């Protein structure tokens, strides 16, 4: 492949990973977007950030989108070039809304938008590279494909799957996860992410019933994915795994044709209770919502909450008093290149 143009632009949605019982395998896109414009230059890399993260994200080669583009250049056999980015960020940083996956997918799709044979840099290649960055595909897959999806890393009999780095996965940190940057600062270039193996990934779309509605509850506080990951046990009781697996299967049925089952289908025993102490306010709000009958889950690693219903105005006002903003996000479209 060769560079065919010097400019490109992309829109990428926010995502929620896990969706309760679908730990590291289910994810949903939202109608909340980052938009990124790139221009190739012969000079130094420069990043302009507007919107979310403008006071905390890096503006040089350490920016996650730049690093993803460099990986894409390498994978496509392209020469290095100077990069000028303009990022118009609508996705909240450090809230469990897929900001790092959005950045990685944006960077890789921008590479597609610059080359002469974009069909050779297809969705399978992009998702494989993105999963190498993130550690698993539950945010990158819905960002790339839109909607609600199941995703999994395919077995390679010739190679053991690499373990996810601490902090890899759900996007929760100013510049993301996957070994790049968290709320406690960016990881240096060359750590887990750029050099990680790029596995083959399977994706299956869940055809969501039209009556399914969603609301995002976004708190003021951030949470580092590394912190949220560190509290998870290395082993769980078999009964808890079986309980959660049953609800994961039920969640597919509930989303596709039986929304009345969403409350039961969003129960799980693998991660949310273990993380409660790291986000006590979100844990308390989640507990209150479920006690009131709302099918609510932690979004990704938190601290945002996803409700599979439209939250009424009275409840939204009560949540606002607790520091949570209610957004009727809906089920979002896939990431896509846009005209410049």
XYZ file of C-alpha atoms in Angstrom:
340
model
C 0.000 0.000 0.000
C 0.949 3.630 -0.535
C -0.348 6.947 0.709
C -2.985 8.193 -1.741
C -3.991 11.386 0.053
C -2.719 13.636 2.803
C -5.940 14.178 4.771
C -8.665 12.022 6.295
C -11.312 12.246 9.008
C -13.256 9.752 11.104
C -16.072 9.586 13.658
C -15.949 6.903 16.355
C -18.624 6.161 18.991
C -18.377 5.747 22.731
C -18.899 2.182 23.913
C -19.855 0.220 27.004
C -18.077 -3.066 27.604
C -19.319 -6.055 29.627
C -23.027 -5.089 29.763
C -23.209 -6.874 33.108
C -22.715 -10.622 32.540
C -20.851 -10.346 29.213
C -17.482 -9.715 30.842
C -14.759 -8.972 28.262
C -17.011 -10.218 25.447
C -20.118 -8.040 25.015
C -20.165 -4.388 24.088
C -22.451 -1.639 22.874
C -21.920 1.506 20.809
C -23.557 4.782 21.866
C -24.585 7.921 20.018
C -21.753 9.854 21.641
C -18.833 10.567 19.351
C -15.226 11.588 18.896
C -14.347 13.174 15.551
C -10.727 13.225 14.411
C -9.107 14.950 11.417
C -5.566 14.164 10.275
C -3.124 15.806 7.890
C 0.183 14.219 6.937
C 3.154 16.580 7.019
C 6.926 16.568 6.832
C 7.202 18.297 10.197
C 6.822 17.332 13.836
C 3.678 15.687 15.172
C 1.098 18.115 16.524
C -2.227 17.374 18.232
C -5.024 19.879 18.880
C -7.699 18.702 21.320
C -11.161 20.217 21.608
C -13.806 19.077 24.066
C -13.271 16.220 26.503
C -9.713 15.679 27.718
C -8.336 18.940 26.357
C -6.613 19.719 29.661
C -5.178 16.244 30.280
C -4.444 14.414 27.021
C -0.960 14.593 25.442
C -0.412 16.630 22.285
C 2.660 14.872 20.893
C 3.778 11.418 19.744
C 2.530 9.874 22.996
C -1.113 10.558 22.092
C -2.935 7.261 21.680
C -4.294 8.056 18.219
C -0.804 8.899 16.968
C 0.544 5.658 18.399
C -2.270 3.661 16.788
C -1.557 5.341 13.456
C 2.141 4.473 13.755
C 1.170 0.849 14.326
C -1.128 1.018 11.313
C 1.653 2.484 9.162
C 3.874 -0.413 10.193
C 1.225 -3.057 9.507
C 0.466 -1.578 6.082
C 4.120 -1.220 5.117
C 3.857 2.561 4.889
C 6.673 5.053 5.470
C 6.655 7.271 8.533
C 5.252 10.784 8.205
C 4.537 13.805 10.338
C 1.019 13.820 11.790
C -1.227 16.776 12.552
C -4.406 15.814 14.412
C -7.473 17.801 15.367
C -9.550 15.870 17.916
C -13.107 16.968 18.686
C -13.843 14.779 21.672
C -17.372 14.100 22.807
C -16.518 10.907 24.716
C -15.912 11.432 28.424
C -12.458 10.343 29.555
C -11.936 7.953 32.458
C -15.610 7.003 32.719
C -15.725 3.470 31.292
C -17.077 4.698 27.952
C -14.475 3.310 25.587
C -12.303 6.389 25.124
C -9.143 4.359 24.537
C -10.810 1.919 22.137
C -12.256 4.894 20.257
C -8.788 6.415 19.981
C -7.220 3.179 18.724
C -10.003 2.528 16.202
C -9.848 6.161 15.064
C -6.112 5.969 14.454
C -6.356 2.742 12.482
C -9.307 3.908 10.374
C -7.457 7.125 9.568
C -4.702 4.972 8.099
C -7.345 3.286 5.933
C -8.539 6.694 4.802
C -5.062 7.698 3.645
C -4.046 4.689 1.533
C -4.546 3.704 -2.103
C -6.073 0.281 -1.380
C -8.278 0.708 1.718
C -9.932 -2.657 1.099
C -6.650 -4.306 2.082
C -6.922 -2.662 5.514
C -10.353 -4.122 6.221
C -12.398 -4.375 9.416
C -10.885 -7.740 10.349
C -7.382 -6.284 10.158
C -8.368 -3.172 12.103
C -10.096 -5.170 14.851
C -7.150 -7.542 15.132
C -4.712 -4.654 15.565
C -7.054 -2.862 17.982
C -7.408 -5.999 20.100
C -3.626 -6.235 20.256
C -3.676 -2.773 21.804
C -6.614 -3.270 24.142
C -6.096 -6.840 25.371
C -9.599 -7.954 24.354
C -12.183 -6.714 21.863
C -15.294 -5.856 23.873
C -14.925 -2.092 23.291
C -13.126 -2.055 19.949
C -15.654 -4.407 18.316
C -18.759 -2.257 18.947
C -16.796 0.901 18.134
C -15.875 -0.575 14.760
C -19.123 -2.409 13.967
C -21.740 -0.373 15.843
C -24.781 -1.716 17.669
C -24.446 -4.397 20.346
C -22.015 -7.191 19.555
C -20.431 -10.321 20.945
C -16.714 -10.645 20.280
C -14.067 -13.231 21.044
C -10.411 -13.929 20.359
C -10.141 -17.004 18.167
C -7.959 -19.866 19.341
C -4.627 -20.262 17.610
C -3.385 -23.848 18.144
C 0.151 -22.743 17.367
C 0.311 -20.012 19.978
C -0.923 -19.452 23.488
C -3.045 -16.345 23.777
C -1.076 -13.524 25.427
C -2.379 -12.380 28.800
C -3.880 -8.925 28.948
C -1.627 -6.389 30.565
C -2.811 -4.960 33.886
C -5.139 -2.155 32.979
C -5.765 -3.345 29.443
C -9.292 -3.478 28.162
C -12.122 -1.195 29.123
C -11.371 2.315 28.195
C -11.095 4.277 31.412
C -8.328 6.791 31.605
C -7.451 10.135 30.089
C -5.754 8.564 27.082
C -7.087 5.067 27.490
C -6.046 1.590 28.392
C -4.212 -1.285 26.785
C -0.875 -0.212 28.235
C -1.008 3.240 26.670
C -2.322 5.618 29.274
C -4.596 5.654 32.257
C -5.915 8.249 34.621
C -2.570 8.087 36.417
C -0.580 9.076 33.332
C 0.501 7.785 29.933
C 2.521 4.625 29.537
C 5.750 5.162 27.603
C 5.741 4.232 23.914
C 6.889 0.663 23.356
C 5.047 -0.890 26.300
C 2.093 -3.233 25.905
C 0.038 -2.148 22.958
C 2.226 -1.268 19.999
C 4.157 -4.538 20.037
C 1.426 -6.874 21.277
C 0.348 -9.785 19.042
C -2.690 -9.048 16.859
C -5.062 -12.009 17.242
C -7.876 -13.072 14.942
C -11.171 -11.893 16.418
C -14.719 -13.113 15.842
C -17.728 -10.799 15.989
C -21.467 -11.539 16.081
C -24.105 -8.822 16.023
C -27.049 -8.916 18.417
C -30.186 -7.721 16.602
C -31.635 -5.415 19.235
C -35.421 -5.216 19.583
C -36.730 -1.733 18.685
C -38.375 -1.286 22.087
C -35.025 -1.536 23.927
C -33.982 1.886 25.215
C -30.801 2.919 27.024
C -29.627 5.705 29.305
C -26.046 6.465 30.289
C -25.405 7.864 33.760
C -22.077 9.684 33.702
C -20.546 10.786 37.033
C -18.221 13.696 37.625
C -15.455 11.430 38.954
C -12.986 9.454 36.838
C -11.621 5.972 37.530
C -8.419 4.431 36.194
C -8.932 1.082 34.484
C -5.720 -0.137 36.095
C -7.298 0.391 39.509
C -10.552 -1.285 38.463
C -8.659 -4.273 37.036
C -6.391 -4.684 40.044
C -9.243 -5.591 42.406
C -10.517 -8.504 40.321
C -9.649 -11.964 41.678
C -7.578 -14.367 39.614
C -10.146 -17.123 40.269
C -13.890 -17.152 40.941
C -16.178 -19.897 42.289
C -17.550 -22.251 39.660
C -21.093 -21.461 40.803
C -20.538 -17.747 40.155
C -19.149 -18.456 36.685
C -22.124 -20.679 35.858
C -24.573 -18.087 37.214
C -23.039 -15.363 35.053
C -22.791 -17.528 31.934
C -26.509 -18.260 32.160
C -27.320 -14.548 32.386
C -25.029 -13.749 29.453
C -27.035 -16.127 27.292
C -30.269 -14.724 28.658
C -29.103 -11.180 27.882
C -28.918 -12.008 24.172
C -32.504 -13.291 24.267
C -33.671 -10.265 26.259
C -32.060 -7.775 23.885
C -33.293 -9.471 20.734
C -36.888 -10.362 21.591
C -37.750 -10.320 25.307
C -36.903 -6.951 26.908
C -39.016 -7.884 29.944
C -36.138 -10.215 30.905
C -33.505 -7.460 30.957
C -33.510 -7.044 34.726
C -32.767 -10.710 35.391
C -30.419 -10.873 32.388
C -28.188 -8.083 33.720
C -27.276 -9.874 36.950
C -23.692 -11.136 37.265
C -21.122 -12.278 39.848
C -17.764 -11.807 38.118
C -16.743 -8.164 38.417
C -19.126 -5.471 39.662
C -19.200 -6.443 43.337
C -15.414 -6.820 43.400
C -15.037 -3.294 42.049
C -17.551 -1.635 44.354
C -14.974 -0.288 46.809
C -13.030 1.406 43.996
C -16.120 3.409 42.950
C -18.351 3.598 46.034
C -20.658 6.308 44.707
C -21.396 4.390 41.504
C -21.832 1.153 43.446
C -24.329 2.829 45.766
C -26.308 4.337 42.873
C -26.276 1.017 41.004
C -27.569 -0.783 44.086
C -30.374 1.755 44.533
C -31.372 1.568 40.873
C -31.578 -2.210 40.899
C -33.502 -2.239 44.166
C -35.994 0.050 42.406
C -36.244 -2.398 39.502
C -34.053 -0.699 36.900
C -31.959 -3.039 34.648
C -28.721 -1.195 35.360
C -25.067 -2.254 35.060
C -21.654 -0.652 35.373
C -20.415 0.552 31.986
C -17.087 -1.135 31.295
C -14.726 -0.667 34.220
C -16.853 2.219 35.491
C -17.682 4.525 37.011
C -20.471 5.290 34.493
C -23.692 3.289 34.696
C -25.721 1.928 31.777
C -29.474 1.488 32.206
C -31.387 -0.586 29.668
C -34.376 1.739 29.821
C -35.248 5.412 29.536
C -34.737 7.060 32.911
C -37.639 9.370 33.758
C -37.164 13.042 34.600
C -37.747 12.624 38.343
C -35.118 9.885 38.577
C -32.726 11.899 36.391
C -33.087 14.889 38.717
C -32.366 12.716 41.756
C -29.300 11.319 40.014
C -28.136 14.822 39.120
C -28.162 15.640 42.830
C -25.755 12.702 43.264
C -23.431 14.024 40.558
C -24.627 11.842 37.650
C -25.639 13.236 34.273
C -28.306 11.208 32.433
C -27.779 10.849 28.662
C -30.255 9.051 26.405
C -27.542 7.676 24.182
C -29.391 5.048 22.183
C -27.674 2.251 20.280
C -24.978 3.880 18.178
C -23.755 3.444 14.617
C -20.332 2.132 13.709
C -17.179 4.182 13.300
C -16.881 5.646 9.815
C -14.686 7.819 7.676
C -16.175 11.197 6.761
C -15.524 13.643 3.946
C -12.993 16.415 4.530
